[in-house]
PDB file of C-alpha atoms in Angstrom:
ATOM      1  CA  MET A   6      16.664  33.525 -13.972  1.00 57.00           C
ATOM      2  CA  ALA A   7      16.719  29.831 -13.076  1.00 68.00           C
ATOM      3  CA  ASP A   8      13.595  27.696 -13.045  1.00 84.00           C
ATOM      4  CA  SER A   9      11.620  27.343  -9.833  1.00 89.00           C
ATOM      5  CA  THR A  10      10.854  23.769  -8.794  1.00 91.00           C
ATOM      6  CA  PHE A  11       9.037  21.619  -6.276  1.00 91.00           C
ATOM      7  CA  ASP A  12       8.795  17.880  -5.664  1.00 92.00           C
ATOM      8  CA  ILE A  13       5.634  15.813  -5.416  1.00 91.00           C
ATOM      9  CA  VAL A  14       6.060  12.952  -2.920  1.00 92.00           C
ATOM     10  CA  SER A  15       3.838  10.500  -1.083  1.00 91.00           C
ATOM     11  CA  LYS A  16       5.306   9.629   2.296  1.00 91.00           C
ATOM     12  CA  VAL A  17       3.878   8.610   5.658  1.00 90.00           C
ATOM     13  CA  ASP A  18       5.554  10.010   8.783  1.00 90.00           C
ATOM     14  CA  LYS A  19       6.642   6.837  10.600  1.00 91.00           C
ATOM     15  CA  MET A  20       6.426   8.450  14.050  1.00 93.00           C
ATOM     16  CA  GLU A  21       2.881   9.703  13.445  1.00 92.00           C
ATOM     17  CA  ALA A  22       1.867   6.240  12.196  1.00 93.00           C
ATOM     18  CA  ASP A  23       3.438   4.668  15.293  1.00 94.00           C
ATOM     19  CA  ASN A  24       1.571   7.128  17.536  1.00 95.00           C
ATOM     20  CA  ALA A  25      -1.720   6.333  15.767  1.00 94.00           C
ATOM     21  CA  VAL A  26      -1.181   2.572  16.254  1.00 95.00           C
ATOM     22  CA  ASN A  27      -0.366   3.087  19.953  1.00 96.00           C
ATOM     23  CA  GLN A  28      -3.490   5.226  20.458  1.00 96.00           C
ATOM     24  CA  ALA A  29      -5.626   2.601  18.702  1.00 95.00           C
ATOM     25  CA  ARG A  30      -4.103  -0.152  20.877  1.00 95.00           C
ATOM     26  CA  LYS A  31      -4.930   1.798  24.068  1.00 95.00           C
ATOM     27  CA  GLU A  32      -8.519   2.461  22.956  1.00 95.00           C
ATOM     28  CA  ILE A  33      -9.077  -1.191  22.027  1.00 95.00           C
ATOM     29  CA  GLU A  34      -7.725  -2.354  25.402  1.00 93.00           C
ATOM     30  CA  GLN A  35     -10.129  -0.033  27.249  1.00 94.00           C
ATOM     31  CA  ARG A  36     -13.333  -0.298  25.197  1.00 91.00           C
ATOM     32  CA  TYR A  37     -16.030  -2.553  26.625  1.00 92.00           C
ATOM     33  CA  ASP A  38     -17.177  -3.931  23.237  1.00 90.00           C
ATOM     34  CA  PHE A  39     -13.660  -5.320  22.622  1.00 90.00           C
ATOM     35  CA  LYS A  40     -13.432  -7.220  25.936  1.00 90.00           C
ATOM     36  CA  GLY A  41     -12.972 -10.962  25.480  1.00 86.00           C
ATOM     37  CA  VAL A  42     -12.758 -10.956  21.666  1.00 88.00           C
ATOM     38  CA  GLY A  43      -8.960 -11.079  21.471  1.00 89.00           C
ATOM     39  CA  ALA A  44      -8.763  -7.757  19.658  1.00 92.00           C
ATOM     40  CA  SER A  45      -5.260  -6.404  19.138  1.00 93.00           C
ATOM     41  CA  VAL A  46      -3.247  -4.010  16.970  1.00 95.00           C
ATOM     42  CA  GLU A  47       0.501  -4.393  16.486  1.00 93.00           C
ATOM     43  CA  TRP A  48       3.328  -3.716  14.068  1.00 92.00           C
ATOM     44  CA  SER A  49       4.431  -6.737  12.067  1.00 88.00           C
ATOM     45  CA  GLY A  50       7.506  -5.579  10.171  1.00 84.00           C
ATOM     46  CA  GLU A  51       6.361  -2.790   7.842  1.00 87.00           C
ATOM     47  CA  LYS A  52       2.677  -3.761   8.166  1.00 93.00           C
ATOM     48  CA  ILE A  53       0.115  -3.276  10.909  1.00 94.00           C
ATOM     49  CA  LEU A  54      -1.523  -6.534  11.994  1.00 95.00           C
ATOM     50  CA  LEU A  55      -5.097  -6.404  13.325  1.00 94.00           C
ATOM     51  CA  LYS A  56      -6.543  -9.452  15.123  1.00 94.00           C
ATOM     52  CA  ALA A  57      -9.942 -10.341  16.605  1.00 94.00           C
ATOM     53  CA  SER A  58     -12.124 -13.397  17.155  1.00 93.00           C
ATOM     54  CA  SER A  59     -14.686 -12.626  14.408  1.00 91.00           C
ATOM     55  CA  GLU A  60     -14.747 -10.890  11.044  1.00 92.00           C
ATOM     56  CA  GLU A  61     -17.049  -8.109  12.324  1.00 93.00           C
ATOM     57  CA  ARG A  62     -14.804  -7.395  15.327  1.00 93.00           C
ATOM     58  CA  VAL A  63     -11.635  -7.192  13.215  1.00 94.00           C
ATOM     59  CA  LYS A  64     -13.431  -4.733  10.886  1.00 94.00           C
ATOM     60  CA  ALA A  65     -14.347  -2.669  13.969  1.00 94.00           C
ATOM     61  CA  VAL A  66     -10.664  -2.711  14.997  1.00 95.00           C
ATOM     62  CA  LEU A  67      -9.776  -1.450  11.492  1.00 95.00           C
ATOM     63  CA  ASP A  68     -12.319   1.352  11.932  1.00 96.00           C
ATOM     64  CA  VAL A  69     -10.652   2.413  15.214  1.00 95.00           C
ATOM     65  CA  VAL A  70      -7.204   2.368  13.559  1.00 95.00           C
ATOM     66  CA  GLN A  71      -8.471   4.457  10.628  1.00 95.00           C
ATOM     67  CA  SER A  72     -10.019   7.038  12.969  1.00 96.00           C
ATOM     68  CA  LYS A  73      -6.699   7.365  14.846  1.00 96.00           C
ATOM     69  CA  PHE A  74      -4.801   7.848  11.575  1.00 95.00           C
ATOM     70  CA  ILE A  75      -7.214  10.632  10.576  1.00 95.00           C
ATOM     71  CA  LYS A  76      -6.754  12.345  13.956  1.00 96.00           C
ATOM     72  CA  ARG A  77      -2.952  12.187  13.503  1.00 93.00           C
ATOM     73  CA  GLY A  78      -3.264  13.888  10.085  1.00 92.00           C
ATOM     74  CA  ILE A  79      -2.456  10.842   7.953  1.00 92.00           C
ATOM     75  CA  SER A  80      -4.672  10.379   4.903  1.00 91.00           C
ATOM     76  CA  LEU A  81      -6.521   7.065   4.516  1.00 92.00           C
ATOM     77  CA  LYS A  82      -5.201   7.008   0.936  1.00 91.00           C
ATOM     78  CA  SER A  83      -1.859   6.100   2.535  1.00 91.00           C
ATOM     79  CA  LEU A  84      -3.316   2.928   4.080  1.00 92.00           C
ATOM     80  CA  ASP A  85      -3.539  -0.291   2.112  1.00 91.00           C
ATOM     81  CA  ALA A  86      -5.931  -2.491   4.108  1.00 92.00           C
ATOM     82  CA  GLY A  87      -6.370  -6.075   2.979  1.00 90.00           C
ATOM     83  CA  GLU A  88      -9.455  -8.246   3.358  1.00 94.00           C
ATOM     84  CA  PRO A  89     -10.135 -10.097   6.638  1.00 94.00           C
ATOM     85  CA  TYR A  90      -8.828 -13.665   6.530  1.00 93.00           C
ATOM     86  CA  PRO A  91      -9.173 -16.490   9.060  1.00 94.00           C
ATOM     87  CA  SER A  92      -6.039 -17.658  10.851  1.00 89.00           C
ATOM     88  CA  GLY A  93      -6.725 -20.468  13.275  1.00 89.00           C
ATOM     89  CA  LYS A  94      -9.469 -19.328  15.670  1.00 90.00           C
ATOM     90  CA  GLU A  95      -9.099 -15.628  14.842  1.00 93.00           C
ATOM     91  CA  PHE A  96      -9.515 -13.258  11.934  1.00 94.00           C
ATOM     92  CA  ARG A  97      -6.734 -10.960  10.772  1.00 95.00           C
ATOM     93  CA  ILE A  98      -6.314  -7.915   8.546  1.00 94.00           C
ATOM     94  CA  GLU A  99      -2.924  -6.711   7.333  1.00 95.00           C
ATOM     95  CA  VAL A 100      -2.645  -2.964   6.734  1.00 94.00           C
ATOM     96  CA  GLY A 101       0.287  -1.685   4.709  1.00 93.00           C
ATOM     97  CA  LEU A 102       1.506   1.898   4.449  1.00 92.00           C
ATOM     98  CA  LYS A 103       1.983   3.305   0.959  1.00 90.00           C
ATOM     99  CA  ASN A 104       5.245   5.214   0.579  1.00 90.00           C
ATOM    100  CA  GLY A 105       6.307   6.677  -2.747  1.00 89.00           C
ATOM    101  CA  ILE A 106       4.382   7.210  -5.957  1.00 91.00           C
ATOM    102  CA  ASP A 107       4.314   4.138  -8.193  1.00 89.00           C
ATOM    103  CA  GLN A 108       4.971   4.439 -11.945  1.00 91.00           C
ATOM    104  CA  GLU A 109       1.299   4.186 -12.932  1.00 91.00           C
ATOM    105  CA  HIS A 110       0.216   7.068 -10.663  1.00 91.00           C
ATOM    106  CA  ALA A 111       3.314   9.112 -11.558  1.00 91.00           C
ATOM    107  CA  LYS A 112       2.414   8.860 -15.256  1.00 92.00           C
ATOM    108  CA  LYS A 113      -1.185   9.814 -14.478  1.00 92.00           C
ATOM    109  CA  ILE A 114      -0.041  12.893 -12.512  1.00 92.00           C
ATOM    110  CA  GLY A 115       2.418  13.830 -15.294  1.00 92.00           C
ATOM    111  CA  LYS A 116      -0.347  13.599 -17.891  1.00 93.00           C
ATOM    112  CA  LEU A 117      -2.649  15.742 -15.722  1.00 93.00           C
ATOM    113  CA  ILE A 118       0.083  18.389 -15.449  1.00 92.00           C
ATOM    114  CA  ARG A 119       0.718  18.322 -19.219  1.00 92.00           C
ATOM    115  CA  ASP A 120      -2.990  18.550 -20.080  1.00 93.00           C
ATOM    116  CA  GLU A 121      -4.368  21.000 -17.508  1.00 91.00           C
ATOM    117  CA  ALA A 122      -1.522  22.941 -15.880  1.00 88.00           C
ATOM    118  CA  PRO A 123      -0.150  26.169 -17.398  1.00 89.00           C
ATOM    119  CA  LYS A 124       1.978  25.470 -20.504  1.00 90.00           C
ATOM    120  CA  SER A 125       5.274  26.636 -18.949  1.00 90.00           C
ATOM    121  CA  VAL A 126       5.105  23.843 -16.318  1.00 92.00           C
ATOM    122  CA  LYS A 127       7.188  20.706 -16.946  1.00 92.00           C
ATOM    123  CA  SER A 128       7.310  17.524 -14.881  1.00 91.00           C
ATOM    124  CA  GLN A 129       9.670  14.582 -14.766  1.00 91.00           C
ATOM    125  CA  ILE A 130       9.541  11.311 -12.848  1.00 91.00           C
ATOM    126  CA  GLN A 131      12.502  10.714 -10.514  1.00 91.00           C
ATOM    127  CA  GLY A 132      12.199   7.311  -8.877  1.00 87.00           C
ATOM    128  CA  ASP A 133       9.179   7.388  -6.561  1.00 89.00           C
ATOM    129  CA  GLU A 134       8.610  11.153  -6.788  1.00 89.00           C
ATOM    130  CA  LEU A 135       8.004  13.841  -9.415  1.00 92.00           C
ATOM    131  CA  ARG A 136       9.974  17.054  -9.967  1.00 92.00           C
ATOM    132  CA  VAL A 137       7.899  19.917 -11.346  1.00 92.00           C
ATOM    133  CA  SER A 138       9.607  23.007 -12.784  1.00 93.00           C
ATOM    134  CA  SER A 139       8.639  26.303 -14.385  1.00 92.00           C
ATOM    135  CA  LYS A 140      10.034  29.819 -14.802  1.00 91.00           C
ATOM    136  CA  SER A 141       6.956  31.247 -13.061  1.00 89.00           C
ATOM    137  CA  ARG A 142       6.328  30.563  -9.372  1.00 90.00           C
ATOM    138  CA  ASP A 143       2.664  31.538  -9.896  1.00 92.00           C
ATOM    139  CA  ASP A 144       2.307  28.729 -12.459  1.00 91.00           C
ATOM    140  CA  LEU A 145       3.776  26.274  -9.944  1.00 91.00           C
ATOM    141  CA  GLN A 146       1.311  27.393  -7.278  1.00 92.00           C
ATOM    142  CA  GLU A 147      -1.525  27.005  -9.800  1.00 92.00           C
ATOM    143  CA  THR A 148      -0.269  23.467 -10.504  1.00 92.00           C
ATOM    144  CA  ILE A 149      -0.305  22.648  -6.767  1.00 91.00           C
ATOM    145  CA  ARG A 150      -3.915  23.893  -6.544  1.00 92.00           C
ATOM    146  CA  LEU A 151      -4.827  21.776  -9.581  1.00 92.00           C
ATOM    147  CA  LEU A 152      -3.301  18.624  -8.060  1.00 92.00           C
ATOM    148  CA  LYS A 153      -4.939  19.214  -4.668  1.00 90.00           C
ATOM    149  CA  ALA A 154      -8.334  19.526  -6.378  1.00 90.00           C
ATOM    150  CA  ALA A 155      -7.798  16.398  -8.518  1.00 89.00           C
ATOM    151  CA  ASP A 156      -9.255  13.152  -7.173  1.00 85.00           C
ATOM    152  CA  LEU A 157      -6.182  10.918  -7.169  1.00 87.00           C
ATOM    153  CA  ASP A 158      -5.756   7.587  -5.349  1.00 85.00           C
ATOM    154  CA  VAL A 159      -2.504   8.787  -3.773  1.00 87.00           C
ATOM    155  CA  ASP A 160      -1.880  11.099  -0.816  1.00 88.00           C
ATOM    156  CA  LEU A 161       0.405  13.837  -2.181  1.00 88.00           C
ATOM    157  CA  GLN A 162       2.750  16.205  -0.379  1.00 89.00           C
ATOM    158  CA  PHE A 163       4.528  19.116  -2.048  1.00 91.00           C
ATOM    159  CA  VAL A 164       8.084  19.700  -0.798  1.00 91.00           C
ATOM    160  CA  ASN A 165      11.284  21.607  -1.700  1.00 89.00           C
ATOM    161  CA  PHE A 166       9.498  24.577  -3.253  1.00 85.00           C
ATOM    162  CA  ARG A 167      12.294  26.838  -4.502  1.00 86.00           C
TER     163      ARG A 167
END
């Protein structure tokens, strides 16, 4: 019998992210506390650009964006928010989306699987994702439970379970 496998990935659904940004933009345009402070949310290439007239207001805009991402089912671990910085008369925050598992986190996940998962489970890094294999599907499901319970800095999805 061939080994069963699954892939560990970290991807953000671009359409869901776009919907969350649009919802945040609509809320900011309608909320009274954002009137007259130049608050805005927009895509700037692959990043989301938040603008407002003061540092506190731009942090409030970030809070609205984060709440919309949570409602759309996107983990905040997938967001990479920078610090507010002044730009002319306004403050800005750039928020990046993390896609893929970097080498450092991939090695950490691989070590966790080697140390704590059932012994028949093997993992290998393939670019920005991990392939996990074992003869026993039960061991693979136990590994998924282990990784979901672990407190990692990356939002993980488990795909291609065969």
